[in-house]
PDB file of C-alpha atoms in Angstrom:
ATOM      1  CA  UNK V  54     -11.787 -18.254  13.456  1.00 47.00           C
ATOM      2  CA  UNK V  55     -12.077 -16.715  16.698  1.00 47.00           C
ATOM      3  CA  UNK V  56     -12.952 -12.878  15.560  1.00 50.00           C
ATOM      4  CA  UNK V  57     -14.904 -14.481  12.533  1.00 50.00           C
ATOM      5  CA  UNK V  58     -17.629 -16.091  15.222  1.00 47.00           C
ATOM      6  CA  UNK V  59     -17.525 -13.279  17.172  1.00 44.00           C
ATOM      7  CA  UNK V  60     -20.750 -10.562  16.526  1.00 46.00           C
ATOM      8  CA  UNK V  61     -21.220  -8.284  19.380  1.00 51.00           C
ATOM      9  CA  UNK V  62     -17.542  -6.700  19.157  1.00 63.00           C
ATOM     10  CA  UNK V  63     -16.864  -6.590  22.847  1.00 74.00           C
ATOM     11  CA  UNK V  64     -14.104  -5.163  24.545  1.00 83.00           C
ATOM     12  CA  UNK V  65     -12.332  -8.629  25.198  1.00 83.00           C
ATOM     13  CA  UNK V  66     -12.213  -9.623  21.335  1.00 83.00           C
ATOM     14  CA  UNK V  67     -11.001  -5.962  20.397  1.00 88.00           C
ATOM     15  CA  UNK V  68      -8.343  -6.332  23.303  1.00 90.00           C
ATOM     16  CA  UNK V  69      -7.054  -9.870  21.484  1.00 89.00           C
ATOM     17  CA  UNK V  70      -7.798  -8.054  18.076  1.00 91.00           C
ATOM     18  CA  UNK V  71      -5.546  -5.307  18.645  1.00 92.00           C
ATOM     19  CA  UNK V  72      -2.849  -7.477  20.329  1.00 94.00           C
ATOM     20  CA  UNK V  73      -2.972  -9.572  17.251  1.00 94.00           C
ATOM     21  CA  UNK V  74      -1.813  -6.986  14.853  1.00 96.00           C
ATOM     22  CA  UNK V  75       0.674  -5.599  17.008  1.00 96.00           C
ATOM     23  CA  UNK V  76       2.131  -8.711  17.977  1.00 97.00           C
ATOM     24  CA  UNK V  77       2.339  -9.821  13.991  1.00 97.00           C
ATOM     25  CA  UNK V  78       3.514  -6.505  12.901  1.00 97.00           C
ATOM     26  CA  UNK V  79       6.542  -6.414  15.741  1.00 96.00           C
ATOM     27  CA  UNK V  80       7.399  -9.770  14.144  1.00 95.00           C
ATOM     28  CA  UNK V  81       7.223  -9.107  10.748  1.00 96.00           C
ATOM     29  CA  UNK V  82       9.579  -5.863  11.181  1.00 95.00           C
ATOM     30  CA  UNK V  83      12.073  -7.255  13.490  1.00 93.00           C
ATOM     31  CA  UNK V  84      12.690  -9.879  10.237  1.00 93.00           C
ATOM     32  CA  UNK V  85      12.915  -6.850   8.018  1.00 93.00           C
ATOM     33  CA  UNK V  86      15.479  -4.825  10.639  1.00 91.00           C
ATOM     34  CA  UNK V  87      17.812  -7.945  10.460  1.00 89.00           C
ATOM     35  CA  UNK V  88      17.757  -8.913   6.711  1.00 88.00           C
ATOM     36  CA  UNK V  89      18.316  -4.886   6.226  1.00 86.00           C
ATOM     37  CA  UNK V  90      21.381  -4.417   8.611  1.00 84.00           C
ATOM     38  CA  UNK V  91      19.141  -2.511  11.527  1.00 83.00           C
ATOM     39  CA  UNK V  92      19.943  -4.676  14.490  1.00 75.00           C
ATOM     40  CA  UNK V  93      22.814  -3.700  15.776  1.00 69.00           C
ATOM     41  CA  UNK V  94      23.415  -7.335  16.954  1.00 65.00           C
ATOM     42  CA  UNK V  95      23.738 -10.035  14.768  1.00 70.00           C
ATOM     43  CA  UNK V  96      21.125 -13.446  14.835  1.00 75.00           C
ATOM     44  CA  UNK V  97      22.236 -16.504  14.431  1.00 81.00           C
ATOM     45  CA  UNK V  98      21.706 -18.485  11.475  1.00 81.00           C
ATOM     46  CA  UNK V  99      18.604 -20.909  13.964  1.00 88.00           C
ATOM     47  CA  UNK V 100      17.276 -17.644  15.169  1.00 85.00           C
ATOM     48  CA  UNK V 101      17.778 -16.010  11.877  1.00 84.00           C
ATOM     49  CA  UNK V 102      15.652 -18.827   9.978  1.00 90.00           C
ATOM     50  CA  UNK V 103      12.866 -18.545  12.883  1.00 90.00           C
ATOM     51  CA  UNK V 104      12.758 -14.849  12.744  1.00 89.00           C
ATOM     52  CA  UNK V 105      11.954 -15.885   8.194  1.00 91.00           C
ATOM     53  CA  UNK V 106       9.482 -17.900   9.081  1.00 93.00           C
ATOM     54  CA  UNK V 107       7.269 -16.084  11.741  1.00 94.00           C
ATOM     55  CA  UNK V 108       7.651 -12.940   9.242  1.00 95.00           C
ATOM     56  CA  UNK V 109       6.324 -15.065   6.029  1.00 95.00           C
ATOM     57  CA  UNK V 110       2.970 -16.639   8.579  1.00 95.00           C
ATOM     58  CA  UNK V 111       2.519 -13.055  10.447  1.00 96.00           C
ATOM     59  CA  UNK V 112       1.897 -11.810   6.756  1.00 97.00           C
ATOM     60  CA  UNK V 113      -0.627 -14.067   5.735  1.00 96.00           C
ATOM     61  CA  UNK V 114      -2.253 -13.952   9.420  1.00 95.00           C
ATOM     62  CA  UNK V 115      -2.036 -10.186   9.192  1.00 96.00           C
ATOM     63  CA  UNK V 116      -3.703 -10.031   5.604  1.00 95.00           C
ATOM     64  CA  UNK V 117      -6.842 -12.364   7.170  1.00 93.00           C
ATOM     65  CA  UNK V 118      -7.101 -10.271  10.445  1.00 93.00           C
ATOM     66  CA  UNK V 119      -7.042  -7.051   8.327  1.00 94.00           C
ATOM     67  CA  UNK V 120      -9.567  -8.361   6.397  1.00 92.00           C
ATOM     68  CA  UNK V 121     -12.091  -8.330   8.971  1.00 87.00           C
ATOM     69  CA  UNK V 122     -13.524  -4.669   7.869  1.00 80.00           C
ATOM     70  CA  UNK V 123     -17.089  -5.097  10.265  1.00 83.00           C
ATOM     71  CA  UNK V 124     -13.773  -4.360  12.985  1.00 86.00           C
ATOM     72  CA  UNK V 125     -11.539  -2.475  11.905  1.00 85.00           C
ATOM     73  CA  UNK V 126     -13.972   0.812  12.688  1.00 87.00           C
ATOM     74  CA  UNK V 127     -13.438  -0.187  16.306  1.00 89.00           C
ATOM     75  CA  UNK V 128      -9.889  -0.119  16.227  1.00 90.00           C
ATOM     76  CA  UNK V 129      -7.081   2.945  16.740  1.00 92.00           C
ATOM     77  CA  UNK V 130      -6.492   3.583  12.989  1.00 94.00           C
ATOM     78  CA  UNK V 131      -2.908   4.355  13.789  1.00 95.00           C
ATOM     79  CA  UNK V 132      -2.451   0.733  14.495  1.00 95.00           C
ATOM     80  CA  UNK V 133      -3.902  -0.235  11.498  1.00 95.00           C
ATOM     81  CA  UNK V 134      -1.434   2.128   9.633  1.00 96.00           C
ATOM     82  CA  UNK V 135       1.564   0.697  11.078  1.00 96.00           C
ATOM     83  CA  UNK V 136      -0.005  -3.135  10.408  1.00 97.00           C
ATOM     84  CA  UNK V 137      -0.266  -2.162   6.691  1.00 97.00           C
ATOM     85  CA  UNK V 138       2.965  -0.268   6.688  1.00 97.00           C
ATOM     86  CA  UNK V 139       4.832  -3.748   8.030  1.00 97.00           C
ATOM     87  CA  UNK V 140       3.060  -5.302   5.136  1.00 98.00           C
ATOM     88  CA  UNK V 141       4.090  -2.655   2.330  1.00 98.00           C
ATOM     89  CA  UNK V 142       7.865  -2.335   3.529  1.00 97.00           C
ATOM     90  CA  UNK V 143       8.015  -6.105   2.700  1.00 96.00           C
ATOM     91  CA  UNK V 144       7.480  -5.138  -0.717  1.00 96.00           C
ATOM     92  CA  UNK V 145      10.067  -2.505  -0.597  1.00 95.00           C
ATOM     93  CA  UNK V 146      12.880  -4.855   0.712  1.00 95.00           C
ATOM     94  CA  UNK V 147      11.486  -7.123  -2.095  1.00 92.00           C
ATOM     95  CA  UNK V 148      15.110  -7.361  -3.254  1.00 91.00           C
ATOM     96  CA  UNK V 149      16.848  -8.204   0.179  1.00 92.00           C
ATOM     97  CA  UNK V 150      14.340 -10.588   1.770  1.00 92.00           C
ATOM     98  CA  UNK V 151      12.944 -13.886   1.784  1.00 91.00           C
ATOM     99  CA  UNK V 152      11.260 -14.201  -1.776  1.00 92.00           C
ATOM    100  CA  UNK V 153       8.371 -16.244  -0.165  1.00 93.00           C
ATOM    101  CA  UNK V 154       7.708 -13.524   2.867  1.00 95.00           C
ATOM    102  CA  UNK V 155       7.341 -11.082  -0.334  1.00 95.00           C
ATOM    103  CA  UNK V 156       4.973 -12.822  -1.726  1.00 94.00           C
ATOM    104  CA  UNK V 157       2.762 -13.225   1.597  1.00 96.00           C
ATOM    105  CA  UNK V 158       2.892  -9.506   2.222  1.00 97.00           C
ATOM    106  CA  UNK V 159       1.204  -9.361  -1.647  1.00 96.00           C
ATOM    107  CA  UNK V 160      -1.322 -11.633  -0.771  1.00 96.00           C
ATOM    108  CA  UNK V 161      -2.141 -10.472   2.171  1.00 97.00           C
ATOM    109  CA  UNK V 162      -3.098  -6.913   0.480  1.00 97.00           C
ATOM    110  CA  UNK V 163      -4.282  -7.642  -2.234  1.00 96.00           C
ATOM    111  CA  UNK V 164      -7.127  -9.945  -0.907  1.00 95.00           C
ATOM    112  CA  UNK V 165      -8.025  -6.877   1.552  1.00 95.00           C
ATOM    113  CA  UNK V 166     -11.489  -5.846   0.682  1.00 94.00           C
ATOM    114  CA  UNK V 167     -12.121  -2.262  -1.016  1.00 94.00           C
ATOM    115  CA  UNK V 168     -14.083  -1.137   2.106  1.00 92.00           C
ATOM    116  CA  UNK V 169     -10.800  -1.252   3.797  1.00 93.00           C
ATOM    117  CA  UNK V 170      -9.123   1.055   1.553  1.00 95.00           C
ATOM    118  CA  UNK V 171     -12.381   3.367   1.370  1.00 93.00           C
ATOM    119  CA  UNK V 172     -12.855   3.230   5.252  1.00 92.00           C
ATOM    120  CA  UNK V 173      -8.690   4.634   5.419  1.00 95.00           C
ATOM    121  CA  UNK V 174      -8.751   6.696   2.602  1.00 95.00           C
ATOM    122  CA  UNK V 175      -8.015  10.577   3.581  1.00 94.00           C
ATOM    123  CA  UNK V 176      -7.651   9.922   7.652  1.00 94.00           C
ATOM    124  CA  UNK V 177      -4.394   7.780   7.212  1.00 95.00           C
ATOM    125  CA  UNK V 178      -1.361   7.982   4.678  1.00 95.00           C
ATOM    126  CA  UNK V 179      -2.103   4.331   4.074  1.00 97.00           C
ATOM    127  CA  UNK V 180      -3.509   4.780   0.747  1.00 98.00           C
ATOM    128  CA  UNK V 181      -0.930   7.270  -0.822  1.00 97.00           C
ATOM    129  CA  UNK V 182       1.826   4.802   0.842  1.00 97.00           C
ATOM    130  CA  UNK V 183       0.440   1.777  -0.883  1.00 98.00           C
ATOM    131  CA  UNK V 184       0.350   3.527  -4.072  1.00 98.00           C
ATOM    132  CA  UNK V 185       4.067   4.728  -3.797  1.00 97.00           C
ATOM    133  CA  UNK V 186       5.108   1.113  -3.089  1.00 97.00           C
ATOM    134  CA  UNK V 187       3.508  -0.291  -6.051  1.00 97.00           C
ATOM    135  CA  UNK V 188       4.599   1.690  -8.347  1.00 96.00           C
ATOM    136  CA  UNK V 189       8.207   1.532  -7.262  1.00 95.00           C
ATOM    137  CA  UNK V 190       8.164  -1.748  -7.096  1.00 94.00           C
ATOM    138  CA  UNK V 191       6.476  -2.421 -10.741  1.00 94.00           C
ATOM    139  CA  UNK V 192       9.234   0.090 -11.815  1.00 92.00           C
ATOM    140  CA  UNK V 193      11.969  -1.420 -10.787  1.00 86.00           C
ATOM    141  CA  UNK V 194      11.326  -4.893 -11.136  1.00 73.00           C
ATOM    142  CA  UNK V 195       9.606  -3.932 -14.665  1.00 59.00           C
ATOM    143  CA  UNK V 196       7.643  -7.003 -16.037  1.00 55.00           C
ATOM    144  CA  UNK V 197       9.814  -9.741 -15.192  1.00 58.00           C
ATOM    145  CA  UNK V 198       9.250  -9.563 -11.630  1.00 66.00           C
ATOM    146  CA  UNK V 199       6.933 -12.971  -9.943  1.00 75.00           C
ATOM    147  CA  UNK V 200       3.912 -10.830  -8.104  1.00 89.00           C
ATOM    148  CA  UNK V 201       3.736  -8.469 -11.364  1.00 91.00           C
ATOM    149  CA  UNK V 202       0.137  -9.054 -11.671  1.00 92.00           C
ATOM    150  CA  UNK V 203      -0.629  -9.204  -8.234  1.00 94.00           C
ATOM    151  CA  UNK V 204       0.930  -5.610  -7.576  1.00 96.00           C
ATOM    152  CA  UNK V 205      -0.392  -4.099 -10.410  1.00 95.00           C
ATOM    153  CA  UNK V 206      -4.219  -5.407  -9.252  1.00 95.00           C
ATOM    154  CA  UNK V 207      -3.433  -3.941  -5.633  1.00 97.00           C
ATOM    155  CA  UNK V 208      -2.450  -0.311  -7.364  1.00 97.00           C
ATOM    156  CA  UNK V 209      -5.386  -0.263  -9.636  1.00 96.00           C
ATOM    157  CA  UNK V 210      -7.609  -1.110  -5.758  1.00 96.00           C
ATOM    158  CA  UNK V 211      -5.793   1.272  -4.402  1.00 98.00           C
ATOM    159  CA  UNK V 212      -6.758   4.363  -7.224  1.00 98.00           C
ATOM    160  CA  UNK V 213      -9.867   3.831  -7.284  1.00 96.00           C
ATOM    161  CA  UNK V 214     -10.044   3.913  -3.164  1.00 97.00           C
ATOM    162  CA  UNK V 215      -7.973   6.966  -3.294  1.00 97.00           C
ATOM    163  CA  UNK V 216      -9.133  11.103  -3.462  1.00 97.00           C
ATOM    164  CA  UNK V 217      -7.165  14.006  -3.467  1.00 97.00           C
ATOM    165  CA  UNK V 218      -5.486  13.590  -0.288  1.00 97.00           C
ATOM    166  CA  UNK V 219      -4.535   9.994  -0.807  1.00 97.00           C
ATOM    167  CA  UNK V 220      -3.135  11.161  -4.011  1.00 97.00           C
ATOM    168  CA  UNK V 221      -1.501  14.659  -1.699  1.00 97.00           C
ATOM    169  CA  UNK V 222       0.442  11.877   0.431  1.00 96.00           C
ATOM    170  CA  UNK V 223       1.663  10.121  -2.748  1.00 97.00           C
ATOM    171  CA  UNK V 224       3.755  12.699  -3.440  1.00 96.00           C
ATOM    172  CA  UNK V 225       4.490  13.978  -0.086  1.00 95.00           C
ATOM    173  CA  UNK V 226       6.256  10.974   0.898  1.00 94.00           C
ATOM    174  CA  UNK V 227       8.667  10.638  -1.872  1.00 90.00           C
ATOM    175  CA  UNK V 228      11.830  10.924   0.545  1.00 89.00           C
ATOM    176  CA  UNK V 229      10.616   7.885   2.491  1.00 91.00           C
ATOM    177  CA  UNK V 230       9.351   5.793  -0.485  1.00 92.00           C
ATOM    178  CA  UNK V 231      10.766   6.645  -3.415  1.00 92.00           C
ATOM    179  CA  UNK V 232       9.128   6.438  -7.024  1.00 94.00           C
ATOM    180  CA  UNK V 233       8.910   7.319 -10.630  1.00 94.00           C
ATOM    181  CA  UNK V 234       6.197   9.932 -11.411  1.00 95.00           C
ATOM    182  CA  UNK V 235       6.613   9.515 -14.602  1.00 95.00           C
ATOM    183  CA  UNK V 236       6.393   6.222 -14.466  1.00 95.00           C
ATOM    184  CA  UNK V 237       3.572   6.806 -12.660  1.00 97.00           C
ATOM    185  CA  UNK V 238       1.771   8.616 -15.553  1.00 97.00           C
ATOM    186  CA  UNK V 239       3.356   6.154 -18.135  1.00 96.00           C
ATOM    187  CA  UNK V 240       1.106   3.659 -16.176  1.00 96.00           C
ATOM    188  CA  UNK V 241      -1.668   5.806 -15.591  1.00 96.00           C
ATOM    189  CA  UNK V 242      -1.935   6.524 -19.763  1.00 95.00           C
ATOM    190  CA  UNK V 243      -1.148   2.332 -20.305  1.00 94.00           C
ATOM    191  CA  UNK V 244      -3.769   1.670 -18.306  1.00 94.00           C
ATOM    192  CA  UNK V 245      -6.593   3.959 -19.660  1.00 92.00           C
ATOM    193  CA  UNK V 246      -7.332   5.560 -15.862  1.00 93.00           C
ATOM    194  CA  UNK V 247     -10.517   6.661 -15.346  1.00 91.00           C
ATOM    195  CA  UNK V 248     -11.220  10.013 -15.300  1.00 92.00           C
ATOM    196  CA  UNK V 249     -12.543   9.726 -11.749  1.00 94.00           C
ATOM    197  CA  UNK V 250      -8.700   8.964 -10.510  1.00 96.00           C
ATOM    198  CA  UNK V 251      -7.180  11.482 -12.682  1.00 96.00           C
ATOM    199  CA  UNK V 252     -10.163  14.404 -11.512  1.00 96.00           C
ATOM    200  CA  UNK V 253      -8.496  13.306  -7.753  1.00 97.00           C
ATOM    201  CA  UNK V 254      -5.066  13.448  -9.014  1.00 97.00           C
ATOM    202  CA  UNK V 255      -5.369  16.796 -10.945  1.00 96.00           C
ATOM    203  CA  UNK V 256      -6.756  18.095  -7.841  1.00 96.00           C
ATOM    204  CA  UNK V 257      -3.716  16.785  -6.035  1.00 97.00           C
ATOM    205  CA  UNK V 258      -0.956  18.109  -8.159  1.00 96.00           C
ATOM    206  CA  UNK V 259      -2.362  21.418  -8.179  1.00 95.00           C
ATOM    207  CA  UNK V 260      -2.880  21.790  -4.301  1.00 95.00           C
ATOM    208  CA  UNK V 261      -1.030  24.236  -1.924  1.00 92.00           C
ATOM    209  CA  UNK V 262       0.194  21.383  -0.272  1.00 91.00           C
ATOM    210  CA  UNK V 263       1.904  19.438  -3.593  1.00 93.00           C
ATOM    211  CA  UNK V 264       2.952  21.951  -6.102  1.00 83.00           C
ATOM    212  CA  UNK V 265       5.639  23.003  -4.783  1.00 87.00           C
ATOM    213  CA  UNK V 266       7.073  20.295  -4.898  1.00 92.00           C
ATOM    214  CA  UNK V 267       6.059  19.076  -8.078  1.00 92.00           C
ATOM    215  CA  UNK V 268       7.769  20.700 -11.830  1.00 93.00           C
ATOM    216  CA  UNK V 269       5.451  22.743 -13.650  1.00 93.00           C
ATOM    217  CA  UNK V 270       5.839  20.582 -16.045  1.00 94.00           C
ATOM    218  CA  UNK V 271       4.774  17.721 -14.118  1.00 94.00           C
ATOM    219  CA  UNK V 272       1.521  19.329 -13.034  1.00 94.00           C
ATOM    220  CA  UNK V 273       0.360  20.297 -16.411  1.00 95.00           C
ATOM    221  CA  UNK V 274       1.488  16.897 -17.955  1.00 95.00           C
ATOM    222  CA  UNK V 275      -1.655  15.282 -15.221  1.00 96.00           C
ATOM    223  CA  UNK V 276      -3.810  18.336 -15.912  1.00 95.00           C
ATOM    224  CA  UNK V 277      -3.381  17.975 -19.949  1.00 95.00           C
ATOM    225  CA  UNK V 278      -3.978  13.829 -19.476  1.00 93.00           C
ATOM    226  CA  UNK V 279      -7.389  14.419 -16.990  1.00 93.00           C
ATOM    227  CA  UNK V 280      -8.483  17.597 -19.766  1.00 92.00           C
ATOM    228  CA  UNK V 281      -7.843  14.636 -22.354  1.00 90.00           C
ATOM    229  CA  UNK V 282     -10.493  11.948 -20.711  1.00 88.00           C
ATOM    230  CA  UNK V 283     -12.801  14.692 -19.803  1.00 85.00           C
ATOM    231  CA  UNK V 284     -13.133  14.931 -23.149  1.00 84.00           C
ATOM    232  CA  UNK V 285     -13.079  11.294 -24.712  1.00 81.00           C
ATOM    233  CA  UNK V 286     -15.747  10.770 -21.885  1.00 74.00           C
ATOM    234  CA  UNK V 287     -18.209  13.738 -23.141  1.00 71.00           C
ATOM    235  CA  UNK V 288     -17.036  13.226 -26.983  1.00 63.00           C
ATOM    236  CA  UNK V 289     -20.924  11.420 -28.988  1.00 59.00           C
TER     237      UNK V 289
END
């Protein structure tokens, strides 16, 4: 309520802005760190339970202060990377943590408005990480999973917000977050993409940067679908 009143954007309310999403980050991934075995010393079961439930409010706080986008031009975009990474990593312990701080990281995101995504897109790996969470996540969890819906909304945001380097980073990243790209195009052809996304992705898969790491056949099964809905589009 504080920020929201706030118009002028002066140093003090960037100062408590930016201590804000540090200080919510550091809590939501020192609850990740224990429930994945990173802290070398064990909590207790009282400070184990605390640590649950300052993770599951520091997500929804996070999600509301992110969502402020008339700031987020003001602030270090590295910090807003690492806000949104604490947010997606929650989705990729999805099977180890507290169901309900899963769920909190989902809502948080995807209520973030599109000028977000648009205002990181190509300075930031944001995008390309978001996407490569998603569509692990809807992967492995297929369509049983609670949050199906709400994940799948969140990927289609984040393809629309995304261009070639988004989509570059997508694939770079694969040792850190893991995913199926063919899944990935499974979804892509469900879904009907665009031709906008798939122009961006074609332009991806067939940079100096990506396709080398990419199968031929990989790259020409994106170029064939974006040739495909070039043409549907043009087709009387």
């Amino acid at each position: 309520e504080y920020l929201a009143e706030i118009e002028d954007k002066s140093s003090a309310t960037l100062d408590v802005y930016r201590s804000l999403l540090s200080d919510l980050s550091a809590k939501i991934k020192f609850a990740l760190e224990d429930a994945a075995g990173e802290i070398p010393m064990g909590l207790t079961w009282k400070q184990r339970n605390g640590a649950k439930k300052h993770a599951w409010g520091s997500c929804t706080t996070l999600g509301k202060l992110l969502s402020f986008s008339n700031i987020l031009p003001y602030i270090d975009i590295t910090l807003t990377e690492s806000s949104l990474s604490s947010l997606f990593r929650c989705i990729q312990l999805s099977n180890i943590i507290n169901e309900k701080i899963v769920a909190a990281a989902i809502k948080a995101l995807v209520n973030l408005p599109i000028t977000m995504w648009h205002h990181l897109s190509c300075n930031c790996d944001s995008v390309g990480r978001g996407l490569a969470t998603c569509f692990d996540f809807l992967y492995e969890k297929k369509t049983t999973a609670s949050n199906h819906d709400d994940v799948e909304s969140l990927a289609h945001l984040l393809l629309i917000s995304a261009r070639r380097a988004d989509f570059c980073n997508l694939f770079l990243i694969q040792d850190s977050v893991p995913f199926s790209v063919e899944y990935f195009y499974q979804w892509l052809v469900r879904h009907d993409t665009e031709p906008g996304v798939l122009k961006e992705i074609a332009a991806a898969v067939t940079s100096q940067k990506v396709e080398h790491i990419l199968d031929v056949s990989v790259v020409q099964m994106f170029l064939s679908r974006t040739i495909q809905q070039n043409r549907r589009q043009s087709s009387p």
